[in-house]
Coordinates of N, CA and C in Angstrom, one line a residue:
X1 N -14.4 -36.5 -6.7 CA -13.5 -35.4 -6.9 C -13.2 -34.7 -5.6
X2 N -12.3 -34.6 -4.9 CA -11.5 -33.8 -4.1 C -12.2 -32.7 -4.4
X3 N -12.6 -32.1 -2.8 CA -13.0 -30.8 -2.7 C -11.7 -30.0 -2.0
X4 N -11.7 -28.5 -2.4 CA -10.0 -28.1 -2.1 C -10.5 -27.4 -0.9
X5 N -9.1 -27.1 -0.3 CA -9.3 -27.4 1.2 C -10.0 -25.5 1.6
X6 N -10.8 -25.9 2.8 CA -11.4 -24.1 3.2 C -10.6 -23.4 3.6
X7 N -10.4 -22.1 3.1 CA -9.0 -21.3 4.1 C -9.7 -20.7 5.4
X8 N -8.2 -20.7 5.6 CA -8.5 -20.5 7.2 C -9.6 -19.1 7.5
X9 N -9.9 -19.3 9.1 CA -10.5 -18.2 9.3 C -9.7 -17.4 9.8
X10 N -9.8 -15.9 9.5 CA -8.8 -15.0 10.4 C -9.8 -14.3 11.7
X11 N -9.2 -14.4 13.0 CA -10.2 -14.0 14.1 C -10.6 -12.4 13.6
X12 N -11.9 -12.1 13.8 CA -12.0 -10.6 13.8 C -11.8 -9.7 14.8
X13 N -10.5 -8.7 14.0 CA -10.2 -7.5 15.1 C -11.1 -7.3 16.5
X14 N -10.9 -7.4 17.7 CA -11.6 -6.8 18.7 C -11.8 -5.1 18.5
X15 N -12.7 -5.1 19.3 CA -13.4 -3.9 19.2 C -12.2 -2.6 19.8
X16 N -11.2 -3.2 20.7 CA -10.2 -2.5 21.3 C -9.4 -2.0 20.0
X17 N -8.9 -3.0 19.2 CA -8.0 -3.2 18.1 C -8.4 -2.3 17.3
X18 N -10.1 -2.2 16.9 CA -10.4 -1.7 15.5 C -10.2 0.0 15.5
X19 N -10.6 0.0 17.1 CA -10.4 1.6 17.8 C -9.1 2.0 17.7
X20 N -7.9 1.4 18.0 CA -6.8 2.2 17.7 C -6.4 2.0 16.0
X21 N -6.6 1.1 15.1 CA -6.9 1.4 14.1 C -7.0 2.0 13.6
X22 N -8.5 2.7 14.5 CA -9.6 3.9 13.1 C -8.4 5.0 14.0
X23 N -7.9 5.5 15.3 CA -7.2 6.2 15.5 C -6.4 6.7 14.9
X24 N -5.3 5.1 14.6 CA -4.1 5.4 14.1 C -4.2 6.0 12.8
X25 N -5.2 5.9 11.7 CA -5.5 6.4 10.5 C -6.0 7.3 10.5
X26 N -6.9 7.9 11.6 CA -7.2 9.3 11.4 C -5.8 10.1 12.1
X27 N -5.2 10.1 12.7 CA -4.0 10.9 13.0 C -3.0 10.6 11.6
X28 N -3.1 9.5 11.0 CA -2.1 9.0 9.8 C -2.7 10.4 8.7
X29 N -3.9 10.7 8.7 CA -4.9 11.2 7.5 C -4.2 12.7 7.9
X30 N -4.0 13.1 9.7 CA -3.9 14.2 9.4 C -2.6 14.5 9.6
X31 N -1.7 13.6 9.4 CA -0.7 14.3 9.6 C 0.0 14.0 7.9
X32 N -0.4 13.5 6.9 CA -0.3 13.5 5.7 C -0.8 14.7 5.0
X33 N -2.2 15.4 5.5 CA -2.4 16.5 4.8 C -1.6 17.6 5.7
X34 N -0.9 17.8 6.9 CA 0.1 18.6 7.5 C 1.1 18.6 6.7
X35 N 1.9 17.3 6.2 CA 2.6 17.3 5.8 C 2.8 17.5 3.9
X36 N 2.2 17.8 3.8 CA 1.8 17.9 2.0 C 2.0 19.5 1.8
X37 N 1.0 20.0 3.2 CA 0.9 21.6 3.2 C 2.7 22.5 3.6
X38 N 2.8 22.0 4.9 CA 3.7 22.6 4.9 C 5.0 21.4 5.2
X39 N 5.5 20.5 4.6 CA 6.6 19.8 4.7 C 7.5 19.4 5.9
X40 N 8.3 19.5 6.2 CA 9.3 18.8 7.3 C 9.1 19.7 8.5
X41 N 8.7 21.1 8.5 CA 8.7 22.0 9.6 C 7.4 21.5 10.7
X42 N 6.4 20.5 9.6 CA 5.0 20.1 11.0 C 6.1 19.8 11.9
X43 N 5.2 19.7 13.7 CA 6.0 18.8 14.5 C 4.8 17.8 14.5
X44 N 5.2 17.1 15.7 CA 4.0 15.8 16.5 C 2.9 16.6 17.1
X45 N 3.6 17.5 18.2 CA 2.6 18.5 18.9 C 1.7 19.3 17.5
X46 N 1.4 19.5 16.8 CA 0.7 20.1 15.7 C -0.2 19.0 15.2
X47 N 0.7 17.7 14.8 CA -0.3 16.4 14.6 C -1.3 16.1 15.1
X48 N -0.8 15.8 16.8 CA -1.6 15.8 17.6 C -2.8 16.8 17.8
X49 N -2.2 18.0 17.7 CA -3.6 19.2 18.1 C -4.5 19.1 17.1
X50 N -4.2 18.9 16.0 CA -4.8 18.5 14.7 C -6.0 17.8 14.8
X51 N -5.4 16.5 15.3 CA -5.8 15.5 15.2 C -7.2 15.4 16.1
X52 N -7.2 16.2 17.1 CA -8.0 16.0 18.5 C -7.2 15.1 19.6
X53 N -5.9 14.6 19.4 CA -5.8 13.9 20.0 C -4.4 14.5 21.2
X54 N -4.2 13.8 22.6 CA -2.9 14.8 23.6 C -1.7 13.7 22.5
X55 N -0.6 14.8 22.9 CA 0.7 14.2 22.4 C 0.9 12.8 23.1
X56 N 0.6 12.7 24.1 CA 1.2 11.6 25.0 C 0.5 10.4 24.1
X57 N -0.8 10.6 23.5 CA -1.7 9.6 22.9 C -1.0 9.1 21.3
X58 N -0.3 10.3 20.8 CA 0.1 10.6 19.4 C 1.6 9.4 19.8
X59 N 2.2 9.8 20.7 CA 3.5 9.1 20.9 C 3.2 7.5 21.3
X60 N 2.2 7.5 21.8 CA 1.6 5.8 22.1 C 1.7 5.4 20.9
X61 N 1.3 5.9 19.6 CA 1.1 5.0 18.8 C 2.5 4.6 17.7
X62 N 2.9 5.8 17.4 CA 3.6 6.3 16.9 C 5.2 7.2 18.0
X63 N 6.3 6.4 17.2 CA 7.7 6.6 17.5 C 8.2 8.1 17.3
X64 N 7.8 8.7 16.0 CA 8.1 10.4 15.4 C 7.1 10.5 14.5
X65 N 7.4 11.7 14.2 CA 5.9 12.5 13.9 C 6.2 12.1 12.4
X66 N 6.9 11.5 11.5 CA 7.1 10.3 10.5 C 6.1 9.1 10.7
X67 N 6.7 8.4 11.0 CA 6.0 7.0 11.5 C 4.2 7.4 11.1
X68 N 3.8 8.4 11.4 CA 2.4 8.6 11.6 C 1.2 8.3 10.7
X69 N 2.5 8.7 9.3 CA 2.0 8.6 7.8 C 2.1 7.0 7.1
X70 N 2.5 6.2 8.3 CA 2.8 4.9 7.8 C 1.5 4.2 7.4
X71 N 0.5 3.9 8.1 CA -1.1 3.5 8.7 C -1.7 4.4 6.8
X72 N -1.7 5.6 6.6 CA -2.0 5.9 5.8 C -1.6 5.2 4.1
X73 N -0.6 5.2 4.1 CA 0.6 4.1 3.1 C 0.5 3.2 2.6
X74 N 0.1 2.8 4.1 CA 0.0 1.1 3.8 C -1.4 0.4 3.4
X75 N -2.5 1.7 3.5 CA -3.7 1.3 3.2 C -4.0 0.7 2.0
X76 N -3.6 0.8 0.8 CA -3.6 0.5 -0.8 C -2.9 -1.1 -0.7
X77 N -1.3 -0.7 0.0 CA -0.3 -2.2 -0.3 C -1.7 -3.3 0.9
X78 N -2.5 -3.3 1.6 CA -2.8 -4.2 2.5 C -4.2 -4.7 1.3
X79 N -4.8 -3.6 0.7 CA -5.9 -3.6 0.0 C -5.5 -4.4 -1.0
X80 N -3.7 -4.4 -1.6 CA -3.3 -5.7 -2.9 C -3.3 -6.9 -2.1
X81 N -2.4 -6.9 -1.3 CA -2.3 -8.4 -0.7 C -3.1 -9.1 -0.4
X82 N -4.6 -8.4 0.2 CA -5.7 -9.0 0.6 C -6.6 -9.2 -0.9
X83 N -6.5 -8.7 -1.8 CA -7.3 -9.2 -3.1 C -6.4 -10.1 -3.6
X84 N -5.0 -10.3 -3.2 CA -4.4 -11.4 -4.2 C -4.1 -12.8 -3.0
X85 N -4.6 -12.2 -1.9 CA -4.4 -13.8 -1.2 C -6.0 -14.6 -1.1
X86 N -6.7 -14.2 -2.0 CA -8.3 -14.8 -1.8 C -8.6 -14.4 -3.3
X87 N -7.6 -15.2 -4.5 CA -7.9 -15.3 -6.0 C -8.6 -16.0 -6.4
X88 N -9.4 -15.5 -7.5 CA -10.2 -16.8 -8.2 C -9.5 -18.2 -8.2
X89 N -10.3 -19.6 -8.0 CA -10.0 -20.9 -8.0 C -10.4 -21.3 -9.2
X90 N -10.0 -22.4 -9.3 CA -10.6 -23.3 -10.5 C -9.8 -23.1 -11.5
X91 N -10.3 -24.1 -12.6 CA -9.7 -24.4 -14.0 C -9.6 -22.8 -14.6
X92 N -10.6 -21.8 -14.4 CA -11.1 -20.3 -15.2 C -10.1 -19.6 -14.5
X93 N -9.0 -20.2 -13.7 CA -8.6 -19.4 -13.0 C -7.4 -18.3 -13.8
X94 N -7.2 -17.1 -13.8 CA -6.2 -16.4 -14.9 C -4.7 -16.5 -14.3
X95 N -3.6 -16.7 -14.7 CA -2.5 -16.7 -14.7 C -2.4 -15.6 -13.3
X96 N -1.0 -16.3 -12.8 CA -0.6 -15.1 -11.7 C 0.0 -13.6 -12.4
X97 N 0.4 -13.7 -13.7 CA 0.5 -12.7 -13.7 C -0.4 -11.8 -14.1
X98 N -1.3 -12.1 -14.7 CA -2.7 -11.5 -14.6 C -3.1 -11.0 -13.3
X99 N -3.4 -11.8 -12.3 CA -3.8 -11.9 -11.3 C -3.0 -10.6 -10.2
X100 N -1.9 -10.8 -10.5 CA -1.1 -9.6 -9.7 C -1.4 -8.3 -10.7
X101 N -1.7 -8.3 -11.9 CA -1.8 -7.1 -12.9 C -3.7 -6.3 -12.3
X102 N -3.9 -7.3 -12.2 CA -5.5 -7.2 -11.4 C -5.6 -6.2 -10.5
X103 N -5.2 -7.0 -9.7 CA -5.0 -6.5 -8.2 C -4.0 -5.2 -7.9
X104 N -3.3 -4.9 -8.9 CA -2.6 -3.7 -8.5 C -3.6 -2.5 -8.9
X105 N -4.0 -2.6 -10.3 CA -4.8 -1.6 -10.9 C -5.8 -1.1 -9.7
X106 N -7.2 -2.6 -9.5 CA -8.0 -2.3 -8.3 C -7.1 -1.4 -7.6
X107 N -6.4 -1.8 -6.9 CA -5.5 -1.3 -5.6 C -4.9 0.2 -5.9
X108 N -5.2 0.8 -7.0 CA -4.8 2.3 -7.3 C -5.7 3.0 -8.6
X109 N -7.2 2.3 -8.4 CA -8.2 2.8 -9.1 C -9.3 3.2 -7.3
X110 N -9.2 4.3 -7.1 CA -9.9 5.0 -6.1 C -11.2 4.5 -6.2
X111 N -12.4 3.6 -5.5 CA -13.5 3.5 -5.5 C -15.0 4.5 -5.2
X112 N -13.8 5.2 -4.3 CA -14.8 6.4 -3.4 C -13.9 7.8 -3.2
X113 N -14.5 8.8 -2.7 CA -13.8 9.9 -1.9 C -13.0 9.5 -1.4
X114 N -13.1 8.7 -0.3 CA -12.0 8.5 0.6 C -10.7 8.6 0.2
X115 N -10.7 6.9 -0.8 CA -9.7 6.6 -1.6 C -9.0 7.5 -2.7
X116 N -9.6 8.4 -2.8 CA -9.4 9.9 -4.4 C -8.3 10.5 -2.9
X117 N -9.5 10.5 -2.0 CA -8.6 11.8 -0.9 C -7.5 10.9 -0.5
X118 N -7.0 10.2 -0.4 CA -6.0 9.2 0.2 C -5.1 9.0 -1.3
X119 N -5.0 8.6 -2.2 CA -4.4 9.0 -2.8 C -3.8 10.7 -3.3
X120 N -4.3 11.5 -2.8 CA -4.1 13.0 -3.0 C -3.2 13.8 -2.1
X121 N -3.6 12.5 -0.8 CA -2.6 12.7 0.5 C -0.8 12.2 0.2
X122 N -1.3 11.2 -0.3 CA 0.1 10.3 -0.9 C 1.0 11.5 -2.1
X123 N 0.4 11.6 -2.8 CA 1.4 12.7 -3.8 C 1.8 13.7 -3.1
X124 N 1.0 14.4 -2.0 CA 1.7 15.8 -1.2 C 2.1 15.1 -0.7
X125 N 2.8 13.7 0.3 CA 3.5 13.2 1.0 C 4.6 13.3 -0.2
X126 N 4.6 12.5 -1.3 CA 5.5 12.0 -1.9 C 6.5 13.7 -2.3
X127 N 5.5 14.4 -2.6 CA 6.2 15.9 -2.9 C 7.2 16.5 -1.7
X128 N 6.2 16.2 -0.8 CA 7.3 16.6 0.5 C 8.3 15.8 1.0
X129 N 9.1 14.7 0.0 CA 9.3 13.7 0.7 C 10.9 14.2 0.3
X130 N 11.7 15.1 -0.5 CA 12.7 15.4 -1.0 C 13.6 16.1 0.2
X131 N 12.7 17.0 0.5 CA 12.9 17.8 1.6 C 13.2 17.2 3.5
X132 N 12.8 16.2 3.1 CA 12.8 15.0 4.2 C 13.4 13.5 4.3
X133 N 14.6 13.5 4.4 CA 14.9 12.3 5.0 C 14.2 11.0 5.7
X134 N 13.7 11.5 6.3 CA 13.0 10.6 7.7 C 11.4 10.5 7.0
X135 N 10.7 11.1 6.5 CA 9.8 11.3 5.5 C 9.9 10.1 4.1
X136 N 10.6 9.9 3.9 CA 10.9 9.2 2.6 C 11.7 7.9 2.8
X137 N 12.3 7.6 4.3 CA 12.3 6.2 5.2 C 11.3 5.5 5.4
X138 N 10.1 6.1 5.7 CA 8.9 6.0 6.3 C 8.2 5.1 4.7
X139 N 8.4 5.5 3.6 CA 7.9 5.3 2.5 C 8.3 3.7 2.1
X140 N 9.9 4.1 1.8 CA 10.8 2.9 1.7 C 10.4 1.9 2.6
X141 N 10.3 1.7 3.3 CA 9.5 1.2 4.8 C 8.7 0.1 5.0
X142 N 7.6 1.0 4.2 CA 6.0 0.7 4.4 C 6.4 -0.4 2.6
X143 N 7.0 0.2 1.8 CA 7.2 -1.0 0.9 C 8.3 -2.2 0.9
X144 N 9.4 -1.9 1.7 CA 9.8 -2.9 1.8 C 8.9 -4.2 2.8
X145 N 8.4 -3.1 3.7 CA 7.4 -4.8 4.1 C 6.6 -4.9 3.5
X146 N 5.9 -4.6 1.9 CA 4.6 -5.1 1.7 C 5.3 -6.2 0.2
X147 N 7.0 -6.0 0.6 CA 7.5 -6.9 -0.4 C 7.7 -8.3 -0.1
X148 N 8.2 -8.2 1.8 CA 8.2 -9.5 2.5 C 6.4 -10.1 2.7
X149 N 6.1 -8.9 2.7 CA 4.5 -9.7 2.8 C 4.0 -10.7 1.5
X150 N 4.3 -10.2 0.5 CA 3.9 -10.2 -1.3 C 4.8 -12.1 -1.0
X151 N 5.6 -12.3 -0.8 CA 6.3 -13.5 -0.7 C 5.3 -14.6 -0.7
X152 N 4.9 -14.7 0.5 CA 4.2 -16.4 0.8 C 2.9 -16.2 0.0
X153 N 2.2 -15.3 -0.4 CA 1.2 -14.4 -1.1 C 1.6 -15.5 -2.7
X154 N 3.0 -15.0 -3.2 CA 3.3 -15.3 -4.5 C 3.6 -17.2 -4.7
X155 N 4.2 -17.3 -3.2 CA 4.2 -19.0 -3.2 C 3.3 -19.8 -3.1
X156 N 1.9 -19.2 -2.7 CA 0.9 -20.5 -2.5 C 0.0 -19.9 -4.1
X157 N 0.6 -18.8 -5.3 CA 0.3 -18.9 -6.3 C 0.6 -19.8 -7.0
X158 N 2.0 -19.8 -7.0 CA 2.6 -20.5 -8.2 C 3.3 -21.5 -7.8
X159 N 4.4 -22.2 -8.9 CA 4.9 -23.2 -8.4 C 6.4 -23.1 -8.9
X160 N 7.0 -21.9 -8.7 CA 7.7 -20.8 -8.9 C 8.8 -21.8 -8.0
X161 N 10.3 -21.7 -8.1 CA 11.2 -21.7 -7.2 C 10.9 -20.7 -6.1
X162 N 11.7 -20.4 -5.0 CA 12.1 -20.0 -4.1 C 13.0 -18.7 -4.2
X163 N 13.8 -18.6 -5.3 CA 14.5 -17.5 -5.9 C 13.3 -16.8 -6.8
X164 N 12.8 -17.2 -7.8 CA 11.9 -17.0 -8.6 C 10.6 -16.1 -7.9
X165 N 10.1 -16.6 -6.8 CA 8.9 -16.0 -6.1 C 9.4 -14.6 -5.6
X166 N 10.9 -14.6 -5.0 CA 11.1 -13.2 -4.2 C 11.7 -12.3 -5.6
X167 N 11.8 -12.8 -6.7 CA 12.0 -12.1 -7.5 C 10.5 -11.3 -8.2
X168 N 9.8 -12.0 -8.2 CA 8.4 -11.6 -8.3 C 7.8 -10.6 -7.6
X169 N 7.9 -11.3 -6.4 CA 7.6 -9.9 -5.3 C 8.3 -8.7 -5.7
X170 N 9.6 -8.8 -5.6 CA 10.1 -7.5 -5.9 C 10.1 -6.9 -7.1
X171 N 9.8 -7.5 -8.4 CA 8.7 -6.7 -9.4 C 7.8 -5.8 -9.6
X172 N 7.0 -7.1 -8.8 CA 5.6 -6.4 -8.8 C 5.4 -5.6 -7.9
X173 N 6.4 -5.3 -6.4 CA 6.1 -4.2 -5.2 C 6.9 -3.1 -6.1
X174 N 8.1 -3.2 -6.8 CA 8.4 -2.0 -7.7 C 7.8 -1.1 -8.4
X175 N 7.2 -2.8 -9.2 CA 5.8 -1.6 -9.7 C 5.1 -1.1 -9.5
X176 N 4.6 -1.4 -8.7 CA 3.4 -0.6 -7.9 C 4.2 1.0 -6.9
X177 N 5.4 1.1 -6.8 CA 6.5 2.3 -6.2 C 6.3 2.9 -6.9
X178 N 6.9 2.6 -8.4 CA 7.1 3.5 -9.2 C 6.2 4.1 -9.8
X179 N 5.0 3.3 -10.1 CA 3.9 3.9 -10.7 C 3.1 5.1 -9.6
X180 N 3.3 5.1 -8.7 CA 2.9 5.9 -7.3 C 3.6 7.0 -7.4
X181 N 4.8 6.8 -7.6 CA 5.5 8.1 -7.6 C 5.7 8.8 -9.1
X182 N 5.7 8.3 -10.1 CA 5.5 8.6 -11.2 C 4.1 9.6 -11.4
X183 N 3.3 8.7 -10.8 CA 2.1 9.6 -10.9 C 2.3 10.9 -10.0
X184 N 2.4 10.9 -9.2 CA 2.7 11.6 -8.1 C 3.5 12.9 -8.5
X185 N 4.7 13.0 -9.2 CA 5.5 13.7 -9.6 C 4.7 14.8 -10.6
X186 N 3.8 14.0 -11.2 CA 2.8 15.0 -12.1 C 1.5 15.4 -11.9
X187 N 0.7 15.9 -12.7 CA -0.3 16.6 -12.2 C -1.5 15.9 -12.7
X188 N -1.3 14.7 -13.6 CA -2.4 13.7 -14.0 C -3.7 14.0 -12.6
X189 N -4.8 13.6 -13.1 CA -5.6 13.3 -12.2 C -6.1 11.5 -11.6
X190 N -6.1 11.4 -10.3 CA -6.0 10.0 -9.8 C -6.7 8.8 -11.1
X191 N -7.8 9.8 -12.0 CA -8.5 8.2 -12.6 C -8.4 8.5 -14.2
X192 N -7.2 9.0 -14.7 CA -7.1 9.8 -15.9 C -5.9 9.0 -16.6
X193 N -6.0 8.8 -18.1 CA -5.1 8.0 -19.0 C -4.0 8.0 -18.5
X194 N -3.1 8.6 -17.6 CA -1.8 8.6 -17.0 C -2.2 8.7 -15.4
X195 N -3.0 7.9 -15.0 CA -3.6 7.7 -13.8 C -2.4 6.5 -13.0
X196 N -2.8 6.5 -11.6 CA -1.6 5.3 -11.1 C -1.6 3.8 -11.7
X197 N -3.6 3.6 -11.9 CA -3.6 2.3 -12.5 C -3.0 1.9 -13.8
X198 N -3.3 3.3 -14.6 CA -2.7 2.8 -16.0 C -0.6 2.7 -16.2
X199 N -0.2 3.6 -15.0 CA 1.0 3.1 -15.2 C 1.6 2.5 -14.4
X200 N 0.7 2.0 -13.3 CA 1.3 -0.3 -13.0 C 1.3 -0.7 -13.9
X201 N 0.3 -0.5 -14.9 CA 0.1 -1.8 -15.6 C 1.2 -2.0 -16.8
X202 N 1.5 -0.8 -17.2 CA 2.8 -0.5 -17.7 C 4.0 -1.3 -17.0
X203 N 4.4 -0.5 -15.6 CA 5.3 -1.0 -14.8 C 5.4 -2.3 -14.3
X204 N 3.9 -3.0 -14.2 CA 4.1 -4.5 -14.0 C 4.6 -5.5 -15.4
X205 N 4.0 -4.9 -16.3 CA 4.5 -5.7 -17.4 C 5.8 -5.7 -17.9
X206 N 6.6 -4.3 -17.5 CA 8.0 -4.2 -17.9 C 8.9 -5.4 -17.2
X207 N 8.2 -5.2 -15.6 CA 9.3 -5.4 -14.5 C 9.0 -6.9 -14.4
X208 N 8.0 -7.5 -15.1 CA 8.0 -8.8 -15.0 C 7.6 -10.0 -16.5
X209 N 8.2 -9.1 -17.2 CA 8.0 -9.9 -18.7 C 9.2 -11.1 -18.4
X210 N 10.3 -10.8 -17.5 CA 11.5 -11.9 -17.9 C 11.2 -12.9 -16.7
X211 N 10.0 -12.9 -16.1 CA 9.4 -14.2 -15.3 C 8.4 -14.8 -16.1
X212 N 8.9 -15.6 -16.9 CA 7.8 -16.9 -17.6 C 6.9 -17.8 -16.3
X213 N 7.8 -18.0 -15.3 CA 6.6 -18.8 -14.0 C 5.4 -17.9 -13.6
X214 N 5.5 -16.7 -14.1 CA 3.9 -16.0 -13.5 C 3.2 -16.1 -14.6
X215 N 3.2 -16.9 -15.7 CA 2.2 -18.0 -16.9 C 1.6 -18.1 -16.4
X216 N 1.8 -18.8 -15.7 CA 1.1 -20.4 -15.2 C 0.4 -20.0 -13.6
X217 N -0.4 -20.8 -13.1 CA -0.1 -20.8 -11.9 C -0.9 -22.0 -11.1
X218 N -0.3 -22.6 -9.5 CA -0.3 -23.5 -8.6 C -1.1 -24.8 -9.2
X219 N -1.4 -25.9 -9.4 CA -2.3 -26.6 -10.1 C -3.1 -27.2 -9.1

């Protein structure tokens, strides 16, 4: 019997990389709770002083004092992609649409503090996001890439056409928007019957009942 092939390795971040990293997310962390408190009036210079870090360092990383909250964002959409690109194998293995129903909930069921505080950041982002233009680009943004990401992610699941798969993606990255903002809008608590996980699961099942290829999946 054919043994299936090992995936690849991915090199581990250098110790340079993981540094601006942990940076870019601790300036992401503080300029999300700046911005939840008092809305579009933060500048960069505040981010920065905030943060511990000189403006010149804040502008290295980051374009506008927007952009900042991106690193923070994207923390959850990187946390789906990477639990749905390393899925159970084998015959036991559950449908992609399962699989993507999985992985979203994980990805908006908080494990720890952090994740509770990081989701708490995201609702005062999302609150302050009306008031802000450039704020609410930043959002649109961070999900429209984790839609082109969700692609090759959905192709080596299934055996989906090519129209079929980016239709999927954009389902399931919907769902996972709206259920974020939905929660966000109200005063639910992050792990409570009207929590983000319980309405993906909602949102993924609406927005992809009329894809019968996420049945099945890759043989």
């Amino acid at each position: 019997m054919p043994t299936a092939p090992r995936p690849a390795t991915t090199a581990r971040p250098s110790l340079t990389e993981r540094r601006k990293a942990e940076t870019q997310l601790e300036i992401a962390r503080t300029a999300a709770a700046l911005f939840a408190e008092r809305g579009a009036a933060v500048t960069a210079d505040e981010i920065a002083r905030a943060a511990g870090v000189a403006l010149r360092t804040f502008y290295r990383y980051f374009r506008t004092k927007e952009d900042a909250v991106a690193p923070l964002l994207a923390v959850g959409v990187r946390q789906w992609l990477d639990d749905l690109a390393a899925p159970a194998a084998g015959p036991d293995a559950p449908p992609v649409r399962e699989t993507l129903e999985r992985a979203a909930r994980r990805a908006l069921t908080p494990a720890d503090a952090p994740e509770t505080e990081a989701l708490h950041w995201t609702r005062g982002l999302l609150r302050a996001m009306p008031g802000d233009p450039a704020l609410r680009a930043v959002w649109h943004r961070v999900h429209h890439d984790s839609e082109e990401a969700l692609v090759p992610v959905l192709a080596r699941l299934t055996d989906a056409d090519p129209p079929a798969v980016r239709l999927a993606a954009a389902a399931a990255n919907t769902a996972m928007r709206v259920a974020v903002e939905e929660w966000a809008a109200g005063d639910e608590p992050e792990d409570g019957p009207r929590g983000p996980a319980e309405l993906v699961t909602h949102a993924m099942r609406a927005l992809t009942a009329g894809l019968p290829e996420l049945d099945g999946r890759k043989g």
